[in-house]
Coordinates of C-alpha atoms and ligand atoms in Angstrom, one line a residue:
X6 CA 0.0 0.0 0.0
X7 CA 1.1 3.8 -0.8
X8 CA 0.3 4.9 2.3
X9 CA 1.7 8.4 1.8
X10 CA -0.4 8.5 -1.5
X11 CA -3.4 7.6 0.6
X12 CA -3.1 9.5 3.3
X13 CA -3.0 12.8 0.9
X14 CA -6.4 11.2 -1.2
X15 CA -7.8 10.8 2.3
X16 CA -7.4 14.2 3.7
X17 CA -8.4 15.4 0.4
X18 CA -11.8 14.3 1.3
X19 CA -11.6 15.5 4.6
X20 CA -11.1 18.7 3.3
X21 CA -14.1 19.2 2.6
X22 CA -16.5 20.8 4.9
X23 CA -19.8 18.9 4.2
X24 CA -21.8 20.1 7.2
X25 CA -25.1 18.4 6.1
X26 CA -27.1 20.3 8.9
X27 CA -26.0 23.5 8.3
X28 CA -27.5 25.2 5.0
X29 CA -24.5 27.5 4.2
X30 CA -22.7 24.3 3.7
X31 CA -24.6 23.3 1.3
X32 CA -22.0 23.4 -1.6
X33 CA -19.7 21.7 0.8
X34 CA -22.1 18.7 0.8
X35 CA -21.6 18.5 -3.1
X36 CA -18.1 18.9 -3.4
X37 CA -18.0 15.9 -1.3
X38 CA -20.3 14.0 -3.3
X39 CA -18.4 14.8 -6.3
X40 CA -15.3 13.1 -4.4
X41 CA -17.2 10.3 -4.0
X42 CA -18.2 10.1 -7.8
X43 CA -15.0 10.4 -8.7
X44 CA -13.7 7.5 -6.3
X45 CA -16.7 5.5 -7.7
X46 CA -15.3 6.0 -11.5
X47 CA -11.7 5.5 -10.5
X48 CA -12.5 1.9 -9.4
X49 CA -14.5 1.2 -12.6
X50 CA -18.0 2.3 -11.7
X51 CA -20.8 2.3 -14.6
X52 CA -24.3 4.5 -13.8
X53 CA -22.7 6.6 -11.1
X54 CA -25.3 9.3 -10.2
X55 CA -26.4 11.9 -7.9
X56 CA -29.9 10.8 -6.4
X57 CA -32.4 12.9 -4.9
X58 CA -30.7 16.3 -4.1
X59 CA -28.7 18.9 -5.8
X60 CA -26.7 19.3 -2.5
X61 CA -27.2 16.3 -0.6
X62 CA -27.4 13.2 -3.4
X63 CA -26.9 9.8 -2.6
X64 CA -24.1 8.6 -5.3
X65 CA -25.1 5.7 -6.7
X66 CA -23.0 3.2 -8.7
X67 CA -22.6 -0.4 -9.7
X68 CA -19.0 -2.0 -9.9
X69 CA -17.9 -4.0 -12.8
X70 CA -19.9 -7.4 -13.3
X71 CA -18.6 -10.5 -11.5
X72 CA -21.3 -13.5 -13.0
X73 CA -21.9 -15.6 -10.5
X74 CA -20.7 -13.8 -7.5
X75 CA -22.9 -12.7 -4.6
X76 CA -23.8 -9.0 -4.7
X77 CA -22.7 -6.5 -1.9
X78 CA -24.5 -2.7 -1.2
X79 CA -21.6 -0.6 0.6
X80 CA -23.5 1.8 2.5
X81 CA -21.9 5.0 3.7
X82 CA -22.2 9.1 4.2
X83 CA -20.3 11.3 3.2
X84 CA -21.9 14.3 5.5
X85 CA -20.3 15.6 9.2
X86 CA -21.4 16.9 12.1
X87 CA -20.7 20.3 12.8
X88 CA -17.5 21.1 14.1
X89 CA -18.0 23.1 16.7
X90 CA -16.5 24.3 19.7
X91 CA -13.9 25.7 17.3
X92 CA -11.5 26.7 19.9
X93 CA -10.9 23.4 21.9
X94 CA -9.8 21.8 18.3
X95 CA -5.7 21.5 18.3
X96 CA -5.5 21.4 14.9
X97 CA -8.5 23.1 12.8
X98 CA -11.3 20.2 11.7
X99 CA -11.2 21.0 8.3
X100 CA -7.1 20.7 8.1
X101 CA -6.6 17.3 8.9
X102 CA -3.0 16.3 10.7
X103 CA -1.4 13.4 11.3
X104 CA 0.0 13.3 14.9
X105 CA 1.4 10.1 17.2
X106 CA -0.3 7.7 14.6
X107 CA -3.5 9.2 14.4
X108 CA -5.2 11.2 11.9
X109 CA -6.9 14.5 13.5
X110 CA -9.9 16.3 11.6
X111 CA -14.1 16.0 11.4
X112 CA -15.2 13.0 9.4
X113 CA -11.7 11.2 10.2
X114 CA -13.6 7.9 11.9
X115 CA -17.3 9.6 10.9
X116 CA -17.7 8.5 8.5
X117 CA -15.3 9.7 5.7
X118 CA -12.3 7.9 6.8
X119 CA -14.5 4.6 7.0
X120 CA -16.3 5.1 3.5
X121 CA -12.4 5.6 2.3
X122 CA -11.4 2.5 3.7
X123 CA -14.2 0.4 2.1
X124 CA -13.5 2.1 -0.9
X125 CA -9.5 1.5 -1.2
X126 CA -10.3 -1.9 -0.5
X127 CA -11.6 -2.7 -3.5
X128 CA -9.0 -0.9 -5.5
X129 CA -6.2 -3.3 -3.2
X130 CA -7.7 -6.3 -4.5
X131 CA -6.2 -7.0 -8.7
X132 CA -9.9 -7.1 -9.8
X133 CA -13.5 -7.0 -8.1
X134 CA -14.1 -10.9 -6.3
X135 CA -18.1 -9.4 -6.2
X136 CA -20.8 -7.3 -7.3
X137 CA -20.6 -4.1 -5.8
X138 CA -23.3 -1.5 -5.5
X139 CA -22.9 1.6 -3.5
X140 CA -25.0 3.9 -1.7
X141 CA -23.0 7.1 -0.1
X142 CA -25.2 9.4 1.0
X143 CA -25.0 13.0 2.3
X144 CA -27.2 13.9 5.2
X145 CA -26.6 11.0 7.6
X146 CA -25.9 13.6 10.5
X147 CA -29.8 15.0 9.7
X148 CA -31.8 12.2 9.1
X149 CA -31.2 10.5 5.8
X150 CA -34.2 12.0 4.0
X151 CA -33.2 11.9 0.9
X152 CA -31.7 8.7 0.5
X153 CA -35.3 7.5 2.8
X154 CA -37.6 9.5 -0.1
X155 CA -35.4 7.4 -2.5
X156 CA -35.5 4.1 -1.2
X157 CA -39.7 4.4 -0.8
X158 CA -39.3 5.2 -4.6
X159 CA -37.2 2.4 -5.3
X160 CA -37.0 0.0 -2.9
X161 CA -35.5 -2.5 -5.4
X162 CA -31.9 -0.9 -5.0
X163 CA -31.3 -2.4 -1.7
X164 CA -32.0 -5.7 -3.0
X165 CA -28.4 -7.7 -2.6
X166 CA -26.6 -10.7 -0.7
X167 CA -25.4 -8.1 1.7
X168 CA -25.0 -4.8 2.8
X169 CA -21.9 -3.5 4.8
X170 CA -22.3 -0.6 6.7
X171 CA -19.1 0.7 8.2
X172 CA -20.0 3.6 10.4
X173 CA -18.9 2.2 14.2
X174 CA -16.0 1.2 16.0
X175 CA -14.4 -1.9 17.6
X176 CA -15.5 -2.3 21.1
X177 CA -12.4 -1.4 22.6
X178 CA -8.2 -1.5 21.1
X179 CA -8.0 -5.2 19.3
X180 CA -11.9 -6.2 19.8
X181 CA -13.8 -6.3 16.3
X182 CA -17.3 -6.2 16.5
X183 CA -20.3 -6.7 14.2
X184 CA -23.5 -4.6 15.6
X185 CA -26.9 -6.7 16.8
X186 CA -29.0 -3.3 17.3
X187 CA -29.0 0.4 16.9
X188 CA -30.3 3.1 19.0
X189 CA -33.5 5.1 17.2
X190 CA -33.6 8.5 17.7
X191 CA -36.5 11.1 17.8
X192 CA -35.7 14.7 17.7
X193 CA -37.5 17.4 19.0
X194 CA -37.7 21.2 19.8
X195 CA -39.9 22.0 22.5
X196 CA -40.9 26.0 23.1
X197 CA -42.3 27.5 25.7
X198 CA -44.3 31.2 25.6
X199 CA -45.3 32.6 28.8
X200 CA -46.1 36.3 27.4
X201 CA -46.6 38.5 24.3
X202 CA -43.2 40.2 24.5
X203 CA -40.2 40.3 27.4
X204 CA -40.8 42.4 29.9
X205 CA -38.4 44.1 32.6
X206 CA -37.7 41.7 35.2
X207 CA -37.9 44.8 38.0
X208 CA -41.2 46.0 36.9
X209 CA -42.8 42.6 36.3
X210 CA -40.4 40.2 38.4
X211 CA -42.0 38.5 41.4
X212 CA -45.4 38.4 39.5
X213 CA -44.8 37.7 35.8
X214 CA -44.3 33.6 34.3
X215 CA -40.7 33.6 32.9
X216 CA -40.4 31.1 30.0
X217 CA -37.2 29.9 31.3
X218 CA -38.3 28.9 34.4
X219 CA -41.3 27.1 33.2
X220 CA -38.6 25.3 30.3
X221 CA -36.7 24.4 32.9
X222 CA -39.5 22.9 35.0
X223 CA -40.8 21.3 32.3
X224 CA -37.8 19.2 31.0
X225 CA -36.8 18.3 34.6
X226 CA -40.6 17.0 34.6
X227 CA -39.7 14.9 31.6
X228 CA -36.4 13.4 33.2
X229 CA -36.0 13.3 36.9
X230 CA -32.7 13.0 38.8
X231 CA -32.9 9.4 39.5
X232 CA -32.3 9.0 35.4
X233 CA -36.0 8.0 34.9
X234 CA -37.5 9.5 31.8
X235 CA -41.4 10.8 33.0
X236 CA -43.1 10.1 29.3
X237 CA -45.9 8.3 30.2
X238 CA -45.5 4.9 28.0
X239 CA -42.7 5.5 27.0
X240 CA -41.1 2.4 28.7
X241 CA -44.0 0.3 28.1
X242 CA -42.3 -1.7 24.9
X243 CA -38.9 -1.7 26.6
X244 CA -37.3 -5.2 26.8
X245 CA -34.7 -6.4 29.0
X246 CA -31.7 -8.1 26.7
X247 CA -31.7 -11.9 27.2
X248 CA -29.5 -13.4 30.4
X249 CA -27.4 -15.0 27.8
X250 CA -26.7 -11.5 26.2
X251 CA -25.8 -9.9 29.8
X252 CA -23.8 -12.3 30.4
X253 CA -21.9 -12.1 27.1
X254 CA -20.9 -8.6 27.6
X255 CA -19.5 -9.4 31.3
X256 CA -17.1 -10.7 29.0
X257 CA -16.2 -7.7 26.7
X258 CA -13.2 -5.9 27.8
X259 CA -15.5 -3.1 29.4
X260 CA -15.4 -1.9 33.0
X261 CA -17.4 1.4 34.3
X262 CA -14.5 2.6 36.4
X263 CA -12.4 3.3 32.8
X264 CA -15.9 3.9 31.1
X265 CA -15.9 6.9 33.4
X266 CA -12.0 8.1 34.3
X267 CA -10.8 7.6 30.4
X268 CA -13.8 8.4 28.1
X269 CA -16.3 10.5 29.9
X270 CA -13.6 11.9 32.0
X271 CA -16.2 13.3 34.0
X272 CA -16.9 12.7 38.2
X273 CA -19.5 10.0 38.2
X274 CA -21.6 8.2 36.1
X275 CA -25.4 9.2 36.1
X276 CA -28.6 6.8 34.8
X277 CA -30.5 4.4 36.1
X278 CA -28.5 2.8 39.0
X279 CA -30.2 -0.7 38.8
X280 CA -29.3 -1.6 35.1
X281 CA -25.4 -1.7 34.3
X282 CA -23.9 0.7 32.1
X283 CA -23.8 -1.3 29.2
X284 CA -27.2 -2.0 29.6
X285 CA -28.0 1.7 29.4
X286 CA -25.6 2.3 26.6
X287 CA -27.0 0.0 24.5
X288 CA -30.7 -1.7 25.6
X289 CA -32.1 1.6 27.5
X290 CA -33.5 4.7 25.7
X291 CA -32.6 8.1 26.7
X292 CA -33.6 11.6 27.2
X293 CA -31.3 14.5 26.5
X294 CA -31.0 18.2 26.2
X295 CA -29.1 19.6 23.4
X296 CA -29.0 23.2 23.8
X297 CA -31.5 26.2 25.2
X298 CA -32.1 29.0 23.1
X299 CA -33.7 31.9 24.1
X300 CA -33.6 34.8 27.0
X301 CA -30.5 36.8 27.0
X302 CA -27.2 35.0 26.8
X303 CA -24.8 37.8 25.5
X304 CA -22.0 39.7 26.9
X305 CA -23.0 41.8 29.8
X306 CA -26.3 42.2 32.1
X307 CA -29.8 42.4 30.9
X308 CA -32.5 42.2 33.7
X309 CA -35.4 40.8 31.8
X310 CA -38.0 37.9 31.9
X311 CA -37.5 36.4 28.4
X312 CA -41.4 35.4 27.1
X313 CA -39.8 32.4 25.2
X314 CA -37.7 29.8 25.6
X315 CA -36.3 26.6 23.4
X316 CA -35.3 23.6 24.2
X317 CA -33.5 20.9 21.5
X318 CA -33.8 17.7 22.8
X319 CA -33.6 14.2 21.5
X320 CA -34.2 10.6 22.6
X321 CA -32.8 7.9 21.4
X322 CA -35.1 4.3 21.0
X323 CA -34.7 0.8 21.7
X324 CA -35.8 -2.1 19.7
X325 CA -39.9 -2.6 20.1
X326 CA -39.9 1.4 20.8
X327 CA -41.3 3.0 17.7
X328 CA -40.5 6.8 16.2
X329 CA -44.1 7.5 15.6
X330 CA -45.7 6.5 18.4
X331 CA -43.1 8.1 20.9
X332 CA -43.5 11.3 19.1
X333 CA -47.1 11.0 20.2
X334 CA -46.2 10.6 23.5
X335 CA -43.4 12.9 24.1
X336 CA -46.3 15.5 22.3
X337 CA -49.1 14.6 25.0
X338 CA -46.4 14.8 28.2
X339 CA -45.5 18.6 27.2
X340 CA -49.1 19.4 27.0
X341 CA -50.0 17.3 30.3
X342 CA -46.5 18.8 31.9
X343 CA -47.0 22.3 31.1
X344 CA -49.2 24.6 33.3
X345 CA -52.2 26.2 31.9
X346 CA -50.7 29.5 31.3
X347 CA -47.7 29.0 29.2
X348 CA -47.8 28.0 25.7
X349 CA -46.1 24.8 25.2
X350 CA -45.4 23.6 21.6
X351 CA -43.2 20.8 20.1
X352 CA -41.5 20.4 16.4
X353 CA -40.2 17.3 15.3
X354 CA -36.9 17.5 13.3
X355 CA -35.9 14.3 12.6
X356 CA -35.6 11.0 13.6
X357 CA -35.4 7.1 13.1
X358 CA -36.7 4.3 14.4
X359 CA -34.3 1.7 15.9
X360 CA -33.0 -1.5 14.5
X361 CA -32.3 -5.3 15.1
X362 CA -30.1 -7.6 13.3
X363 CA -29.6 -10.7 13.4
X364 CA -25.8 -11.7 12.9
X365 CA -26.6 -15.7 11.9
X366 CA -25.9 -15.2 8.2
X367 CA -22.9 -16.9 6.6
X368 CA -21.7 -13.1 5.6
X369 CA -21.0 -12.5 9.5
X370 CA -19.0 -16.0 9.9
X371 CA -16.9 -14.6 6.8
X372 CA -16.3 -10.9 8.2
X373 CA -15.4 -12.5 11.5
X374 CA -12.8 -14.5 9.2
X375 CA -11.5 -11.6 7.5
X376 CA -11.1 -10.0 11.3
X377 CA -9.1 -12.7 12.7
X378 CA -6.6 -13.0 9.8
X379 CA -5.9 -9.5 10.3
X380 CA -6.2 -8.3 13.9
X381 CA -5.9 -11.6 15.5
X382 CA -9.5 -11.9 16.9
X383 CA -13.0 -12.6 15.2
X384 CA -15.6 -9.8 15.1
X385 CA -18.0 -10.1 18.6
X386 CA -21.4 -9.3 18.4
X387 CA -22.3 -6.1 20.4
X388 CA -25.2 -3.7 20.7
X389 CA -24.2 0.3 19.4
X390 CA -26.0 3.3 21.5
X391 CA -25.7 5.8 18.1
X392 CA -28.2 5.5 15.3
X393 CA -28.0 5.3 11.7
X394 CA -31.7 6.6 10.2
X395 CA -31.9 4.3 6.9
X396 CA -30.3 1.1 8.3
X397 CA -34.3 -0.3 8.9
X398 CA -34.9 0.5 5.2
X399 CA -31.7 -1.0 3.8
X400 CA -32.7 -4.2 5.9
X401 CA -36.3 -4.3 4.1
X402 CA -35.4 -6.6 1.0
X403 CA -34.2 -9.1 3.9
X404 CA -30.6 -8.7 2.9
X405 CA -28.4 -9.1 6.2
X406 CA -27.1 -5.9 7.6
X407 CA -23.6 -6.1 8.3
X408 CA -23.1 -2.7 11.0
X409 CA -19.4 -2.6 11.6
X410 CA -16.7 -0.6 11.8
X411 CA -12.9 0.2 12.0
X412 CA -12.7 2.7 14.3
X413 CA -12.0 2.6 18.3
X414 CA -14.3 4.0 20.9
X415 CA -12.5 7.4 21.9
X416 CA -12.2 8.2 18.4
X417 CA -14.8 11.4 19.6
X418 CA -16.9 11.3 17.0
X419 CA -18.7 14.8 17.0
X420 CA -17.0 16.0 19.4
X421 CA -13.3 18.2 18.9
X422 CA -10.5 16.7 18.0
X423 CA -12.4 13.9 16.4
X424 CA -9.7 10.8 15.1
X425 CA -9.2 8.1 13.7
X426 CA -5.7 6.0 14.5
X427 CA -3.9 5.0 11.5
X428 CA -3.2 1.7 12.1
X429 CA -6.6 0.9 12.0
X430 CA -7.0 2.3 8.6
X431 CA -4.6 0.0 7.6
X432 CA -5.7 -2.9 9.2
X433 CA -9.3 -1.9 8.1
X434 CA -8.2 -1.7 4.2
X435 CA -7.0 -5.4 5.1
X436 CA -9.8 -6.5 6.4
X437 CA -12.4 -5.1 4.0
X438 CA -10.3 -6.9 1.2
X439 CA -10.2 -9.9 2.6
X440 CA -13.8 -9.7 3.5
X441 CA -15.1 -9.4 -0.3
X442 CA -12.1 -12.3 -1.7
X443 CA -13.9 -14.3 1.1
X444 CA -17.4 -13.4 -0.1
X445 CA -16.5 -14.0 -3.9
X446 CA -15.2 -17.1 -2.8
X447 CA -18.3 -18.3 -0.7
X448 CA -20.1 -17.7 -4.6
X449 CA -23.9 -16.5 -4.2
X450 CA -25.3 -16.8 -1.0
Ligands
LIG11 N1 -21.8 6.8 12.9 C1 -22.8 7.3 13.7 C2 -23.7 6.3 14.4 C3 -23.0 5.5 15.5 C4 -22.1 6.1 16.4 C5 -23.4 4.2 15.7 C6 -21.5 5.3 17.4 C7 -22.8 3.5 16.7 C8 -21.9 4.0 17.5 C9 -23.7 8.2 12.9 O1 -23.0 9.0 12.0 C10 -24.5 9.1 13.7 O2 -23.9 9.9 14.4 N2 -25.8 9.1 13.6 C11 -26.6 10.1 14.2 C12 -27.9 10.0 13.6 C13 -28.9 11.0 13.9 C14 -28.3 12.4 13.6 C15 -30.2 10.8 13.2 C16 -26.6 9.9 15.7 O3 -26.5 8.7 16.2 O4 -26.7 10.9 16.4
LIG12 MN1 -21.6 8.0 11.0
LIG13 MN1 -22.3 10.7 13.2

């Protein structure tokens, strides 16, 4: 491998600011999908296209023809998150550096540095061993829309022997994993009016709703300390994981003490206290605030009661929860929460519902293969606490799933300094290759 030739194609890419969730990055989004396009023809693509958005398209493509081989849709985004707190970045996100064996910059492990890695694994191997298909999309960090809009249209196109989705990481340095569920997510702003305009907190204070307050109130009402989220039925579908499944991650190498010192780096954990963390991670859903707009938050003093107040909150789902449903019921708790004299409203931005795979196919056995030759150990299957919108829809032809990844879990995805450690770039290349020879070899499945 030319590493030093891919390490300046990869930062290329990384270049690229495609903030999908912010519209004055809009451009951005399409430069990026023109780097994918270009990738796609480099490795001998036919019908690459832009699907579905003039900023945001999926790219589309089908690798050369391989009779007889099995078929495999690589699934990927090429959108970000965005980057900010700008100052607590060492190196700017959009400049990507290499450092102590790591690659710095947003999109490194999420997800651009994983779609490269599936990518340049094709072009390792002398020729194609399978079918390929791709599907990169561009607003993965909002949603998926437009690759959802495109897949109701067309649901043929995720109709394969496979589908690889590399968008996680291992479950810690050296442990390979292959993902069993995904977290779904529902995404809300709730607002709160208390009065026509803001008033002076002298004249008024004392006597006056402030829309704060009654925000504040109100989301506490929805979460209490103990962890517990308030939304009536919103546990009600919630199933404990299986004994068997417990008892297999006792055995990952996973302990709460460096859960909390090394990646939250934080004082103490926080949840519900009877389930383990794991078990929260990955099998609970969640409740959390994003950000509060409103009031006055500049420089200075301003004594006023602000009249309205915005909360972005989102929770993420576990398998038997459903998005539409808990919309409805995070909906009717506002309105039952909120007193009489406030306004209460909510506004659903996005969201997905969660998902469940089942890791028995002969694909998983091959991937597990491809892991061991190359790290040393076999993919294990875990549970993942992010979400990935469209992975219910690419699973609707009945094709497996395959949610994995290369990355490793401090890689801080959306968060500064965001990385993604060389070696398992590398390896990853590796192990992708290996993966599709196995596959070709294993002949349709
Ligand atoms: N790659 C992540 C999903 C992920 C992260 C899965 C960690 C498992 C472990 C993905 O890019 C992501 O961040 N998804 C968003 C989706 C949302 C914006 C709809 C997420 O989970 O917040
Ligand atoms: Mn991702
Ligand atoms: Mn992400």
């Amino acid at each position: 491998m030319d590493q030093e030739r891919l390490l300046r194609e990869l930062s290329e890419f990384l270049r690229i600011p495609s903030v999908s969730t912010l519209p004055a990055h809009n451009q951005d989004c399409r430069a990026a999908a023109e780097w994918v396009a270009a990738e796609l023809r480099r490795l001998g693509c036919r019908d690459v296209e832009f699907l579905g958005s003039d900023t945001h398209p999926v790219v589309s493509g089908k690798g050369p023809d391989v009779p007889g081989a099995p078929t495999l849709i690589i699934y990927g985004h090429y959108d970000v998150q965005p980057p900010d707190p700008l100052g607590e970045w060492t190196n700017p996100p959009f400049e990507p550096t290499i450092r102590d064996g790591k690659i710095y910059g947003r999109g490194t492990a999420d997800d651009k540095g994983q779609v490269f890695c599936l990518l340049k694994a094709i072009a390792a191997s002398p020729r194609p061993p399978i079918n390929f298909r791709f599907l990169i999309e561009g607003e993965e960090e909002y949603g998926s829309q437009v690759l959802f809009d495109l897949l109701k249209r067309e649901p043929q196109r995720v109709r394969a022997d496979a589908v690889l989705v590399a968008d996680m990481s291992y479950v810690a340095p050296a442990w390979p994993a292959v993902y069993t569920t995904l977290r779904g997510l529902c995404y809300a702003e709730i607002t709160v009016r208390t009065s026509k305009t803001d008033l002076h907190s002298g004249e008024y204070g004392g006597a006056a709703p402030n829309a704060h307050e009654e925000l504040c109130r109100l989301l506490t009402r929805l979460k209490g300390q103990d962890g517990k989220i308030n939304i009536p039925g919103f546990y009600a579908p919630v199933k404990r994981p299986s004994k068997a499944e417990l008892a297999a991650w006792k055995k990952l190498p996973f302990t709460e003490k460096d859960f909390l010192q090394k990646r939250v780096q934080g004082k103490a954990l926080v949840g519900l206290k009877k389930y383990s963390v794991l078990e929260r991670l990955w099998a609970l859903p969640t409740f959390e605030i994003h950000g509060i707009l409103g009031g006055f938050t500049g420089e200075g003093a301003k004594t006023v009661i602000p009249a309205e107040a915005t909360a972005k909150v989102s929770m993420r789902l576990v398998p038997n929860q459903k998005l539409a449903t808990v919309e409805k019921q995070l909906a009717a708790a506002v309105k039952r929460f909120a007193p009489k004299y406030v306004t209460a409203t909510v506004r659903f931005l996005h969201g997905a519902d969660p998902a469940q795979i089942k890791v028995d196919h002969p694909a998983f056995k091959l991937l597990g293969e491809a892991f061991k030759e190359v790290t040393g150990r076999a993919s294990v299957p875990a549970r993942a606490g992010g979400s990935i919108p469209v992975v219910p829809a690419l699973a609707s032809a009945g094709a497996p799933v395959i949610l994995t990844g290369i990355g490793l879990p401090d890689d801080r995805l959306h968060a500064p300094n965001e990385k993604l450690d060389l070696k398992q770039l590398w390896d990853g290349i590796e192990v992708f290759r290996r993966f599709y020879e196995l596959l070709g070899g294993a002949g349709r499945m």
